[in-house]
Amino acid sequence: MTNTEQSIQNAIQKFEALIRAQQARAESIRQTGDFVDYDSLDQLVIGVCGGDGIGPIITKESARVLEYLLAGQAAEGKVVFRVIDGLTIENRAAVGKAIPDNVLEELKACHVILKGPTTTPQAGDPWPNIESANVAMRKALDLFANLRPVKVEKDGIDWTFFRENTEGAYAVGSQGVHVSEDLALDFCVTTTEGSERIARLAYEYARRCGKPKVSIITKANVVKTTDGKFLDICKRVGSEYPEIATDEWYIDIATAKLIDEKRRRGFSVFILPNLYGDILTDEAAEFQGGVGTAGSANIGKRYAMFEAIHGSAPRMIREGRGQYADPCSMLRASVMLLSHIGQREKAALLERALDICMFEEKKLVITGRNDGCTCAEFGDYVMETMERLASKKAG
Ligand code: IPM
Ligand code: MG
């Protein structure tokens, strides 16, 4: 056999293993039960997992705000906070795993998780090129929906992104094949089950919240098989919601239309495959003040994880500016956590306080440097603002 023929045979074997694993995953989605009912639990366990870089700093601040808001529930034993260390890049690199086994075990003993950013290695870094901890966690806990809200009232922007979170270009993103020196292949995965569940969640949300329209974003004219399937399934699910308008956009023109002041007001709910969802939500967050202001909820049937949409900013740590990191993304993620566990009033209170602190009153401003306030000072400011709001309501 020639060398080239041997490389092709090796690649085919790897490809076969990937196909079998993905087929098994698709079948296991069908077996998963319904969403966990948090009200039926004796005790809800909230994991607090700091990550690395600025992660531990901004996570600690958000956990402090959550502990303050849930003090009553914690005193009654209904809610318990559990700190989970060990998701640092140093530990992950040492064991050569995206999530060390003991950390995964601890994560699985929680119901919901507040997770700080984690450094994602790429080829050429000093770190081994292991899979991203975010991506691995989304897969390991089957957090299939990534919800990312973006709101700028004065500009008429009120968007909710439903990014598919376990499939597409990410499903086997770290298992592509270098067939030969000159040929590399990655794979994109779409399953019926995976597409249906994200579409259903988006349309159910639109129905519940009275949203007028769902936009399905793909590149189905070029990526015909996987994007084509995703689009077909979303449209089929959409046809069960006749009161909600559905439109479809290609990712390139959707990206352009987000900066078209008139057209962008017409968007409401989006459904996107994983990679387009990653890209478009960073763009969308920019209208609201940047990725530092945006939180995200990773929702599955059994677990849910709440995080910032940005990375771990190792440069801030290297430059000794960690204490000036902006906790707003994690605080926004905390709003989503509260609302996911049924604490809607507390979620609304924190959201209102954040709007006041970030956009209206702005008594303290985060700049990421020592000409602005620290992360902890901002946390205090948010808590004082909540106290003010609560006493105004009581009085
Ligand atoms: C995000 C991030 C991650 C992603 C990275 C860190 C792997 O950009 O949550 O959007 O691509 O999903
Ligand atoms: Mg991203």
Coordinates of C-alpha atoms and ligand atoms in Angstrom, one line a residue:
M1 CA 0.0 0.0 0.0
T2 CA 1.3 3.5 -0.8
N3 CA 1.8 6.0 2.0
T4 CA -1.1 8.1 0.7
E5 CA -3.4 5.0 0.6
Q6 CA -2.4 4.1 4.1
S7 CA -3.2 7.7 5.3
I8 CA -6.6 7.5 3.7
Q9 CA -7.3 4.1 5.3
N10 CA -6.3 5.6 8.7
A11 CA -8.5 8.6 8.2
I12 CA -11.5 6.3 7.2
Q13 CA -11.1 4.4 10.5
K14 CA -11.1 7.6 12.5
F15 CA -14.1 8.8 10.5
E16 CA -15.9 5.5 11.2
A17 CA -15.4 5.9 14.9
L18 CA -16.7 9.4 14.8
I19 CA -19.8 8.4 12.9
R20 CA -20.6 5.6 15.4
A21 CA -20.1 7.9 18.4
Q22 CA -22.4 10.5 16.8
Q23 CA -25.0 7.9 15.9
A24 CA -25.0 6.8 19.6
R25 CA -25.3 10.4 20.8
A26 CA -28.3 11.0 18.5
E27 CA -30.0 7.9 20.0
S28 CA -29.2 8.9 23.6
I29 CA -30.8 12.3 23.0
R30 CA -34.0 10.4 22.2
Q31 CA -33.7 8.6 25.6
T32 CA -33.4 11.7 27.8
G33 CA -36.3 12.5 29.9
D34 CA -38.0 15.9 30.5
F35 CA -36.6 19.0 32.2
V36 CA -35.9 18.6 35.9
D37 CA -38.5 20.3 38.0
Y38 CA -36.5 22.4 40.5
D39 CA -39.6 22.9 42.7
S40 CA -39.7 19.2 43.4
L41 CA -36.2 19.1 44.8
D42 CA -35.6 19.2 48.6
Q43 CA -32.3 21.0 48.0
L44 CA -31.0 22.8 45.0
V45 CA -27.2 22.7 44.6
I46 CA -25.6 25.7 42.9
G47 CA -22.0 25.0 41.9
V48 CA -19.6 28.0 41.7
C49 CA -16.7 27.2 39.4
G50 CA -14.3 30.1 39.0
G51 CA -12.3 29.0 35.9
D52 CA -9.0 30.8 35.3
G53 CA -7.7 34.2 34.3
I54 CA -10.2 36.9 35.5
G55 CA -12.7 34.0 36.0
P56 CA -12.3 33.5 39.7
I57 CA -12.5 37.3 40.4
I58 CA -15.7 38.0 38.5
T59 CA -17.3 34.7 39.5
K60 CA -16.6 35.4 43.2
E61 CA -18.3 38.7 42.9
S62 CA -21.4 37.2 41.2
A63 CA -21.6 34.4 43.7
R64 CA -21.5 37.0 46.5
V65 CA -24.5 38.8 44.9
L66 CA -26.3 35.4 44.5
E67 CA -25.6 34.5 48.1
Y68 CA -27.0 37.8 49.2
L69 CA -30.2 37.3 47.2
L70 CA -30.7 33.7 48.2
A71 CA -29.7 34.1 51.8
G72 CA -33.2 33.2 53.0
Q73 CA -33.3 30.0 50.9
A74 CA -29.8 29.1 52.0
A75 CA -30.7 29.5 55.7
E76 CA -33.7 27.1 55.2
G77 CA -31.4 24.6 53.5
K78 CA -33.4 24.8 50.3
V79 CA -30.3 26.1 48.4
V80 CA -26.7 25.3 48.9
F81 CA -23.6 26.8 47.2
R82 CA -20.7 24.6 46.4
V83 CA -17.4 26.0 45.3
I84 CA -15.7 23.9 42.6
D85 CA -12.0 24.5 42.2
G86 CA -9.7 22.9 39.7
L87 CA -10.9 24.0 36.3
T88 CA -7.8 26.1 35.8
I89 CA -5.7 25.8 32.6
E90 CA -2.8 24.6 34.7
N91 CA -4.8 21.6 36.1
R92 CA -6.4 20.9 32.7
A93 CA -3.0 20.9 31.0
A94 CA -1.5 18.7 33.8
V95 CA -4.0 15.9 33.3
G96 CA -4.4 16.6 29.5
K97 CA -8.2 16.8 29.8
A98 CA -10.7 19.6 29.0
I99 CA -12.3 18.9 32.4
P100 CA -10.4 16.8 35.0
D101 CA -12.4 13.8 36.1
N102 CA -12.8 14.9 39.7
V103 CA -14.1 18.3 38.6
L104 CA -16.6 16.7 36.2
E105 CA -17.8 14.5 39.1
E106 CA -18.3 17.6 41.3
L107 CA -20.1 19.4 38.5
K108 CA -22.4 16.5 38.0
A109 CA -23.4 16.6 41.7
C110 CA -24.9 20.1 41.2
H111 CA -28.1 21.2 39.5
V112 CA -27.0 24.6 38.2
I113 CA -23.6 26.0 37.8
L114 CA -22.2 29.5 37.7
K115 CA -19.0 29.2 35.7
G116 CA -16.2 31.7 35.1
P117 CA -14.4 32.0 31.8
T118 CA -11.7 29.4 31.1
T119 CA -8.7 29.7 28.9
T120 CA -9.1 27.9 25.6
P121 CA -5.8 26.6 24.1
Q122 CA -5.1 26.7 20.4
A123 CA -2.3 25.3 18.4
G124 CA 0.9 27.3 19.1
D125 CA 0.0 28.2 22.7
P126 CA 2.3 27.2 25.5
W127 CA -0.6 24.9 26.6
P128 CA -1.3 21.4 25.2
N129 CA -4.0 21.8 22.5
I130 CA -6.8 20.2 24.6
E131 CA -10.5 20.8 23.9
S132 CA -12.1 24.0 25.3
A133 CA -13.5 23.5 28.8
N134 CA -16.7 25.3 27.8
V135 CA -17.3 23.1 24.9
A136 CA -16.5 20.0 26.9
M137 CA -18.9 21.0 29.7
R138 CA -21.7 21.7 27.3
K139 CA -21.3 18.3 25.8
A140 CA -20.7 16.4 29.1
L141 CA -23.8 17.9 30.7
D142 CA -25.8 17.9 27.4
L143 CA -26.4 21.6 27.7
F144 CA -28.0 21.8 24.2
A145 CA -29.3 25.4 24.2
N146 CA -27.2 28.5 24.6
L147 CA -29.5 31.4 25.3
R148 CA -28.1 34.9 24.9
P149 CA -30.2 37.9 25.3
V150 CA -29.2 41.3 24.0
K151 CA -31.2 44.4 24.8
V152 CA -30.7 48.1 24.0
E153 CA -34.1 49.7 24.6
K154 CA -33.3 53.2 23.2
D155 CA -32.3 51.6 19.9
G156 CA -35.3 49.2 19.8
I157 CA -33.1 46.2 20.1
D158 CA -34.6 43.2 22.0
W159 CA -33.1 40.0 20.8
T160 CA -32.9 36.5 22.2
F161 CA -30.5 34.1 20.6
F162 CA -31.0 30.3 20.8
R163 CA -27.7 28.9 19.8
E164 CA -27.5 25.2 19.3
N165 CA -24.8 24.2 21.7
T166 CA -23.6 20.6 21.3
E167 CA -23.6 20.0 17.5
G168 CA -22.6 21.7 14.3
A169 CA -19.0 22.5 13.8
Y170 CA -18.4 22.0 17.6
A171 CA -19.6 18.4 17.9
V172 CA -16.3 16.9 17.0
G173 CA -14.4 20.2 16.7
S174 CA -11.4 18.8 18.5
Q175 CA -11.4 15.5 16.5
G176 CA -10.9 16.6 13.0
V177 CA -8.5 14.5 10.9
H178 CA -5.1 15.3 9.4
V179 CA -5.4 12.9 6.6
S180 CA -2.0 13.6 5.2
E181 CA 0.5 16.5 5.4
D182 CA -1.6 18.3 2.8
L183 CA -5.1 17.5 3.7
A184 CA -7.0 18.3 6.9
L185 CA -10.7 17.6 7.5
D186 CA -13.2 18.8 10.1
F187 CA -16.7 17.7 10.5
C188 CA -20.1 19.3 11.0
V189 CA -22.9 17.3 12.7
T190 CA -26.6 17.9 12.5
T191 CA -29.1 15.4 14.1
T192 CA -32.8 15.4 13.9
E193 CA -33.1 15.2 17.7
G194 CA -30.6 17.9 18.3
S195 CA -32.2 20.3 15.9
E196 CA -35.7 19.6 17.1
R197 CA -35.0 20.3 20.7
I198 CA -33.4 23.7 20.2
A199 CA -36.1 24.7 17.7
R200 CA -38.8 23.7 20.2
L201 CA -37.2 25.6 23.0
A202 CA -37.0 28.7 20.9
Y203 CA -40.6 28.6 19.7
E204 CA -41.9 27.7 23.2
Y205 CA -40.0 30.7 24.5
A206 CA -41.4 32.9 21.7
R207 CA -45.0 31.7 22.5
R208 CA -44.6 32.2 26.3
C209 CA -43.1 35.6 26.0
G210 CA -45.3 36.9 23.1
K211 CA -42.5 37.3 20.7
P212 CA -43.7 38.0 17.2
K213 CA -41.0 36.3 15.1
V214 CA -38.4 33.7 14.9
S215 CA -35.5 34.0 12.5
I216 CA -33.6 30.9 11.5
I217 CA -30.0 31.6 10.5
T218 CA -28.0 29.1 8.4
K219 CA -25.8 28.9 5.3
A220 CA -28.1 26.2 3.8
N221 CA -27.4 27.4 0.2
V222 CA -23.8 26.3 0.5
V223 CA -23.5 24.0 3.6
K224 CA -26.4 22.0 2.1
T225 CA -26.5 18.8 4.1
T226 CA -26.1 19.8 7.7
D227 CA -27.4 23.4 7.6
G228 CA -30.1 22.3 5.1
K229 CA -31.3 19.7 7.6
F230 CA -31.2 22.2 10.5
L231 CA -33.2 24.7 8.5
D232 CA -35.8 22.1 7.4
I233 CA -36.3 20.8 11.0
C234 CA -36.6 24.3 12.5
K235 CA -39.2 25.2 9.9
R236 CA -41.1 22.1 10.5
V237 CA -41.2 22.8 14.3
G238 CA -42.1 26.4 13.5
S239 CA -45.2 25.3 11.5
E240 CA -46.7 24.1 14.8
Y241 CA -46.7 27.7 16.0
P242 CA -48.9 29.5 13.5
E243 CA -49.1 32.7 15.6
I244 CA -45.4 33.2 15.3
A245 CA -43.9 34.4 12.1
T246 CA -40.8 32.5 10.8
D247 CA -38.2 33.9 8.5
E248 CA -34.9 32.5 7.3
W249 CA -31.6 34.3 6.7
Y250 CA -28.2 33.3 5.5
I251 CA -25.6 34.1 8.1
D252 CA -23.7 36.5 5.9
I253 CA -26.6 38.8 5.3
A254 CA -28.0 38.4 8.8
T255 CA -24.6 39.6 10.1
A256 CA -24.9 42.7 7.8
K257 CA -28.5 43.4 8.8
L258 CA -27.7 43.5 12.5
I259 CA -26.0 46.8 11.8
D260 CA -28.8 48.1 9.6
E261 CA -30.6 50.4 12.0
K262 CA -34.0 50.0 10.5
R263 CA -33.9 46.3 9.7
R264 CA -32.4 45.2 13.0
R265 CA -35.4 46.4 15.0
G266 CA -37.5 43.7 13.2
F267 CA -35.5 40.8 14.7
S268 CA -36.7 39.2 17.8
V269 CA -35.8 35.5 18.4
F270 CA -33.0 33.7 16.5
I271 CA -32.2 30.1 16.1
L272 CA -28.7 29.3 14.9
P273 CA -26.4 26.3 14.6
N274 CA -23.5 26.4 17.0
L275 CA -20.7 28.3 15.1
Y276 CA -23.0 31.0 13.6
G277 CA -24.5 31.4 17.1
D278 CA -21.0 31.9 18.5
I279 CA -20.2 34.6 16.0
L280 CA -23.4 36.5 15.8
T281 CA -23.9 36.8 19.5
D282 CA -20.5 38.5 19.9
E283 CA -21.5 41.0 17.3
A284 CA -24.9 41.5 18.9
A285 CA -23.4 42.0 22.4
E286 CA -21.4 44.8 20.9
F287 CA -24.5 47.0 20.6
Q288 CA -25.1 46.7 24.3
G289 CA -21.6 47.7 25.3
G290 CA -19.5 44.7 24.3
V291 CA -19.1 41.0 25.3
G292 CA -18.2 42.1 28.9
T293 CA -21.9 43.1 29.3
A294 CA -23.5 39.9 28.1
G295 CA -24.3 36.7 30.0
S296 CA -25.4 33.4 28.7
A297 CA -27.4 30.4 29.9
N298 CA -26.5 26.9 28.8
I299 CA -29.6 24.9 29.3
G300 CA -30.1 21.1 29.3
K301 CA -32.8 18.8 30.6
R302 CA -30.9 17.8 33.8
Y303 CA -28.3 20.6 34.2
A304 CA -27.9 24.3 33.4
M305 CA -24.7 26.4 33.4
F306 CA -24.5 30.1 33.4
E307 CA -21.5 32.0 32.2
A308 CA -20.0 35.1 30.5
I309 CA -19.9 35.1 26.7
H310 CA -16.2 36.3 26.8
G311 CA -12.9 34.6 27.5
S312 CA -10.6 34.7 30.6
A313 CA -8.6 37.8 29.6
P314 CA -5.2 36.3 30.7
R315 CA -3.5 39.6 29.6
M316 CA -5.3 41.5 32.4
I317 CA -3.9 39.0 34.9
R318 CA -0.4 39.3 33.4
E319 CA -0.6 43.0 33.6
G320 CA -1.7 42.9 37.2
R321 CA -5.1 44.4 36.4
G322 CA -7.3 41.4 37.5
Q323 CA -9.0 43.3 40.3
Y324 CA -10.4 45.8 37.8
A325 CA -12.1 43.1 35.7
D326 CA -15.8 43.7 34.8
P327 CA -18.2 41.4 36.6
C328 CA -21.2 42.5 34.5
S329 CA -21.3 39.6 32.2
M330 CA -21.3 37.2 35.1
L331 CA -23.9 39.3 36.9
R332 CA -26.1 39.1 33.8
A333 CA -25.6 35.4 33.8
S334 CA -26.7 35.3 37.4
V335 CA -30.0 37.1 36.4
M336 CA -30.6 34.2 34.0
L337 CA -29.6 31.6 36.7
L338 CA -32.2 33.1 39.2
S339 CA -34.9 33.1 36.6
H340 CA -34.1 29.6 35.6
I341 CA -34.5 28.3 39.1
G342 CA -37.8 30.1 39.4
Q343 CA -36.7 33.1 41.4
R344 CA -38.2 35.6 38.9
E345 CA -38.6 38.5 41.3
K346 CA -35.0 38.3 42.5
A347 CA -33.9 38.0 38.9
A348 CA -35.9 41.2 38.0
L349 CA -34.4 43.0 41.0
L350 CA -30.8 42.2 40.0
E351 CA -31.6 43.0 36.3
R352 CA -33.0 46.4 37.3
A353 CA -30.1 47.2 39.5
L354 CA -27.6 46.3 36.7
D355 CA -29.4 48.5 34.3
I356 CA -29.2 51.4 36.8
C357 CA -25.5 50.8 37.6
M358 CA -24.3 50.1 34.0
F359 CA -26.4 52.4 31.9
E360 CA -28.4 55.0 33.9
E361 CA -26.8 56.2 37.1
K362 CA -23.3 55.0 36.5
K363 CA -22.0 56.2 39.8
L364 CA -19.0 53.8 39.5
V365 CA -17.6 52.9 36.1
I366 CA -15.4 49.9 35.2
T367 CA -12.6 50.6 32.8
G368 CA -10.5 47.5 33.3
R369 CA -7.7 49.8 34.8
N370 CA -7.0 51.7 37.9
D371 CA -8.8 54.8 36.6
G372 CA -12.1 52.9 37.1
C373 CA -13.6 51.1 40.1
T374 CA -12.7 47.5 41.1
C375 CA -14.7 44.5 40.5
A376 CA -15.5 44.2 44.3
E377 CA -16.5 47.9 44.4
F378 CA -18.9 47.4 41.5
G379 CA -20.4 44.3 43.3
D380 CA -21.0 46.5 46.4
Y381 CA -22.6 49.1 44.2
V382 CA -25.0 46.6 42.7
M383 CA -25.9 45.3 46.1
E384 CA -26.5 48.7 47.5
T385 CA -28.7 49.5 44.5
M386 CA -30.7 46.4 45.1
E387 CA -31.2 47.4 48.7
R388 CA -32.3 50.8 47.6
L389 CA -34.8 49.4 45.2
A390 CA -36.1 46.9 47.7
S391 CA -36.6 49.5 50.4
K392 CA -38.3 51.9 48.0
K393 CA -40.7 49.1 47.1
A394 CA -41.3 48.2 50.8
G395 CA -41.7 51.9 51.8
Ligands
IPM1 C1 -18.4 31.3 23.7 C2 -16.9 31.2 23.5 C3 -16.6 29.7 23.4 C4 -17.3 29.2 22.2 C5 -15.1 29.5 23.3 C6 -14.3 30.0 24.5 C7 -14.7 28.0 23.1 O1 -16.5 31.9 22.5 O2 -18.9 30.8 24.7 O3 -19.0 31.9 22.9 O4 -16.8 29.2 21.1 O5 -18.4 28.7 22.3
MG2 MG -18.0 33.1 21.6

